[in-house]
């Protein structure tokens, strides 16, 4: 009986592996974006967290939008509340309604953290993501979630961050905070940036 169980377990693990015949963007899902909730700048892309269409990617050097990151690339949800690119580790962090996702290559191969396993109360949403020298910080309305920068392990749930120098991605309050670095780019393809709206 143990032998059959062991074989069945190995077979299930093998079936659950990513299919190496396909690349990350072989399938692309395009949806109406609705609102932009957060913006962060990486080395090659500016990432836009959307209400309905995953993460839009604006290629800085080509000055154009490229394929978005959505459920088809492995995100937990297409409704993205916050996005943050950590400059020191090159990891892209994403918050949705029920999950925190992160990717080492900022495209696919996503790791998922269920928000129910972090100690946050139900109904609390992530508003903003930031990074300090040693940690990733998530602003969850009345508390701050502190994560290990590499593994995503929860290091604490605090009323206030215990570090001062945190680089935050933009967030939406009444209007979206647009980073000053975007003033250097002309955004085309039907997009208009108009006075932080």
Short mmCIF file of C-alpha atoms in Angstrom, two decimals:
data_model
loop_
_atom_site.label_atom_id
_atom_site.label_comp_id
_atom_site.label_asym_id
_atom_site.label_seq_id
_atom_site.Cartn_x
_atom_site.Cartn_y
_atom_site.Cartn_z
CA UNK A 1 0.00 0.00 0.00
CA UNK A 2 2.85 2.39 0.85
CA UNK A 3 4.47 1.64 -2.50
CA UNK A 4 1.29 2.52 -4.42
CA UNK A 5 0.86 5.71 -2.39
CA UNK A 6 4.49 6.69 -3.05
CA UNK A 7 4.15 6.10 -6.80
CA UNK A 8 0.88 8.06 -6.90
CA UNK A 9 2.48 10.94 -4.99
CA UNK A 10 5.47 11.10 -7.35
CA UNK A 11 3.16 10.95 -10.38
CA UNK A 12 1.08 13.88 -9.02
CA UNK A 13 4.20 15.95 -8.36
CA UNK A 14 5.44 15.33 -11.91
CA UNK A 15 2.10 16.40 -13.36
CA UNK A 16 2.17 19.63 -11.33
CA UNK A 17 5.46 20.86 -12.83
CA UNK A 18 5.49 23.73 -15.34
CA UNK A 19 5.38 22.58 -18.94
CA UNK A 20 8.80 23.40 -20.42
CA UNK A 21 7.38 23.38 -23.95
CA UNK A 22 5.84 26.81 -23.37
CA UNK A 23 7.39 30.19 -22.66
CA UNK A 24 5.94 32.71 -20.22
CA UNK A 25 4.25 34.87 -22.87
CA UNK A 26 3.07 32.13 -25.26
CA UNK A 27 -0.43 32.95 -24.01
CA UNK A 28 -1.42 36.53 -23.36
CA UNK A 29 -4.66 37.69 -21.78
CA UNK A 30 -5.84 41.20 -22.68
CA UNK A 31 -8.64 42.77 -20.64
CA UNK A 32 -10.05 46.23 -20.05
CA UNK A 33 -7.81 47.78 -17.41
CA UNK A 34 -10.25 49.94 -15.44
CA UNK A 35 -8.29 52.00 -12.87
CA UNK A 36 -4.55 52.03 -12.22
CA UNK A 37 -3.95 51.30 -8.51
CA UNK A 38 -0.15 51.45 -8.23
CA UNK A 39 2.97 52.20 -10.26
CA UNK A 40 6.56 51.07 -9.78
CA UNK A 41 9.68 51.43 -11.90
CA UNK A 42 12.09 48.60 -12.63
CA UNK A 43 15.27 48.56 -14.68
CA UNK A 44 13.59 47.81 -18.02
CA UNK A 45 9.89 48.36 -17.35
CA UNK A 46 7.44 50.57 -15.53
CA UNK A 47 4.78 48.32 -13.97
CA UNK A 48 1.15 49.43 -13.61
CA UNK A 49 -1.16 47.54 -11.21
CA UNK A 50 -4.63 47.53 -12.77
CA UNK A 51 -8.10 46.98 -11.39
CA UNK A 52 -8.99 44.32 -13.95
CA UNK A 53 -6.12 43.45 -16.31
CA UNK A 54 -3.19 42.30 -14.18
CA UNK A 55 0.04 44.26 -14.52
CA UNK A 56 0.68 46.45 -17.54
CA UNK A 57 4.34 46.75 -18.57
CA UNK A 58 5.73 49.86 -20.23
CA UNK A 59 9.11 49.13 -21.86
CA UNK A 60 11.29 52.12 -20.95
CA UNK A 61 13.82 51.88 -23.79
CA UNK A 62 11.33 51.12 -26.56
CA UNK A 63 8.83 53.66 -25.18
CA UNK A 64 5.85 51.33 -25.65
CA UNK A 65 3.55 48.96 -23.82
CA UNK A 66 4.32 45.24 -24.16
CA UNK A 67 2.42 42.11 -23.12
CA UNK A 68 0.78 42.40 -19.68
CA UNK A 69 1.39 40.01 -16.79
CA UNK A 70 -1.91 38.27 -15.98
CA UNK A 71 -3.37 34.97 -14.82
CA UNK A 72 -1.91 33.45 -18.00
CA UNK A 73 1.62 34.16 -16.69
CA UNK A 74 0.81 32.74 -13.24
CA UNK A 75 -0.57 35.61 -11.16
CA UNK A 76 -3.15 34.68 -8.52
CA UNK A 77 -5.63 37.31 -9.74
CA UNK A 78 -6.05 39.97 -12.41
CA UNK A 79 -7.26 42.54 -9.86
CA UNK A 80 -3.98 43.99 -8.60
CA UNK A 81 -4.04 46.33 -5.61
CA UNK A 82 -0.32 47.16 -5.41
CA UNK A 83 2.92 46.41 -7.26
CA UNK A 84 6.55 47.01 -6.25
CA UNK A 85 9.87 46.29 -7.96
CA UNK A 86 12.66 45.83 -5.42
CA UNK A 87 15.75 47.42 -6.98
CA UNK A 88 18.28 45.49 -4.89
CA UNK A 89 16.91 41.97 -5.48
CA UNK A 90 15.13 42.56 -8.84
CA UNK A 91 12.06 40.78 -7.43
CA UNK A 92 8.61 41.99 -8.50
CA UNK A 93 6.09 41.97 -5.63
CA UNK A 94 2.34 42.03 -6.29
CA UNK A 95 -0.64 42.28 -3.93
CA UNK A 96 -4.12 41.14 -4.90
CA UNK A 97 -7.26 40.73 -2.81
CA UNK A 98 -6.29 37.35 -1.34
CA UNK A 99 -2.61 36.80 -2.25
CA UNK A 100 0.86 38.28 -2.30
CA UNK A 101 2.73 37.10 -5.40
CA UNK A 102 6.42 37.52 -6.15
CA UNK A 103 8.65 36.58 -9.07
CA UNK A 104 12.43 36.47 -9.27
CA UNK A 105 12.42 37.17 -13.01
CA UNK A 106 9.53 39.71 -12.90
CA UNK A 107 7.60 37.85 -15.61
CA UNK A 108 6.62 34.30 -14.67
CA UNK A 109 7.46 31.55 -12.19
CA UNK A 110 5.31 33.21 -9.52
CA UNK A 111 5.33 32.26 -5.85
CA UNK A 112 2.10 32.83 -3.91
CA UNK A 113 1.48 33.73 -0.26
CA UNK A 114 -2.12 33.42 0.92
CA UNK A 115 -3.05 36.50 2.97
CA UNK A 116 -4.91 34.31 5.48
CA UNK A 117 -1.53 32.80 6.43
CA UNK A 118 0.06 36.18 7.24
CA UNK A 119 -1.92 37.14 10.33
CA UNK A 120 -3.91 39.90 8.62
CA UNK A 121 -7.59 40.14 9.47
CA UNK A 122 -10.12 39.16 6.83
CA UNK A 123 -11.30 42.07 4.75
CA UNK A 124 -8.01 43.98 5.13
CA UNK A 125 -6.40 44.84 1.81
CA UNK A 126 -2.85 45.78 0.88
CA UNK A 127 -2.68 49.45 -0.17
CA UNK A 128 1.03 49.83 -0.89
CA UNK A 129 4.25 47.82 -1.09
CA UNK A 130 7.73 49.08 -0.27
CA UNK A 131 11.23 47.84 0.43
CA UNK A 132 13.96 48.70 2.89
CA UNK A 133 17.52 47.41 2.99
CA UNK A 134 16.48 44.10 4.56
CA UNK A 135 12.71 43.69 4.22
CA UNK A 136 9.62 44.04 2.05
CA UNK A 137 6.86 46.12 3.66
CA UNK A 138 3.15 45.91 2.92
CA UNK A 139 0.85 48.73 4.05
CA UNK A 140 -2.37 46.98 5.07
CA UNK A 141 -4.53 49.93 6.14
CA UNK A 142 -3.97 49.98 9.93
CA UNK A 143 -0.98 47.63 10.10
CA UNK A 144 2.24 46.85 8.28
CA UNK A 145 3.33 43.39 7.19
CA UNK A 146 7.09 42.77 7.24
CA UNK A 147 8.42 40.06 4.87
CA UNK A 148 11.83 38.58 4.22
CA UNK A 149 13.16 40.11 1.00
CA UNK A 150 14.14 36.84 -0.67
CA UNK A 151 11.87 34.09 0.67
CA UNK A 152 8.69 36.05 1.42
CA UNK A 153 8.54 34.61 4.94
CA UNK A 154 6.44 36.77 7.29
CA UNK A 155 8.76 38.45 9.79
CA UNK A 156 6.12 40.38 11.68
CA UNK A 157 2.84 42.27 11.72
CA UNK A 158 3.40 45.73 13.18
CA UNK A 159 1.31 48.86 13.84
CA UNK A 160 4.13 50.94 12.30
CA UNK A 161 7.29 50.04 10.37
CA UNK A 162 10.34 49.63 12.61
CA UNK A 163 12.64 51.00 9.88
CA UNK A 164 12.81 54.55 8.58
CA UNK A 165 14.23 54.29 5.08
CA UNK A 166 11.52 52.49 3.11
CA UNK A 167 11.15 53.06 -0.63
CA UNK A 168 7.41 52.82 -1.36
CA UNK A 169 5.70 52.24 -4.69
CA UNK A 170 2.89 54.62 -5.57
CA UNK A 171 -0.61 54.04 -4.24
CA UNK A 172 -4.11 55.22 -4.94
CA UNK A 173 -5.87 57.39 -2.37
CA UNK A 174 -8.10 59.88 -4.13
CA UNK A 175 -5.72 60.28 -7.05
CA UNK A 176 -2.91 58.01 -8.12
CA UNK A 177 0.59 59.11 -7.14
CA UNK A 178 2.57 59.19 -10.38
CA UNK A 179 6.35 58.88 -9.87
CA UNK A 180 8.38 61.89 -11.02
CA UNK A 181 10.57 59.60 -13.12
CA UNK A 182 7.64 59.05 -15.50
CA UNK A 183 7.83 62.70 -16.53
CA UNK A 184 10.78 61.70 -18.73
CA UNK A 185 8.62 59.42 -20.91
CA UNK A 186 5.91 59.97 -23.46
CA UNK A 187 3.17 57.43 -22.91
CA UNK A 188 1.33 56.58 -26.12
CA UNK A 189 -0.89 53.70 -27.29
CA UNK A 190 -4.08 55.48 -26.26
CA UNK A 191 -2.88 56.34 -22.74
CA UNK A 192 -2.91 59.83 -21.32
CA UNK A 193 -1.26 60.93 -18.09
CA UNK A 194 -3.12 63.99 -16.94
CA UNK A 195 -2.14 65.73 -13.70
CA UNK A 196 -2.01 62.59 -11.50
CA UNK A 197 -5.41 61.28 -12.61
#
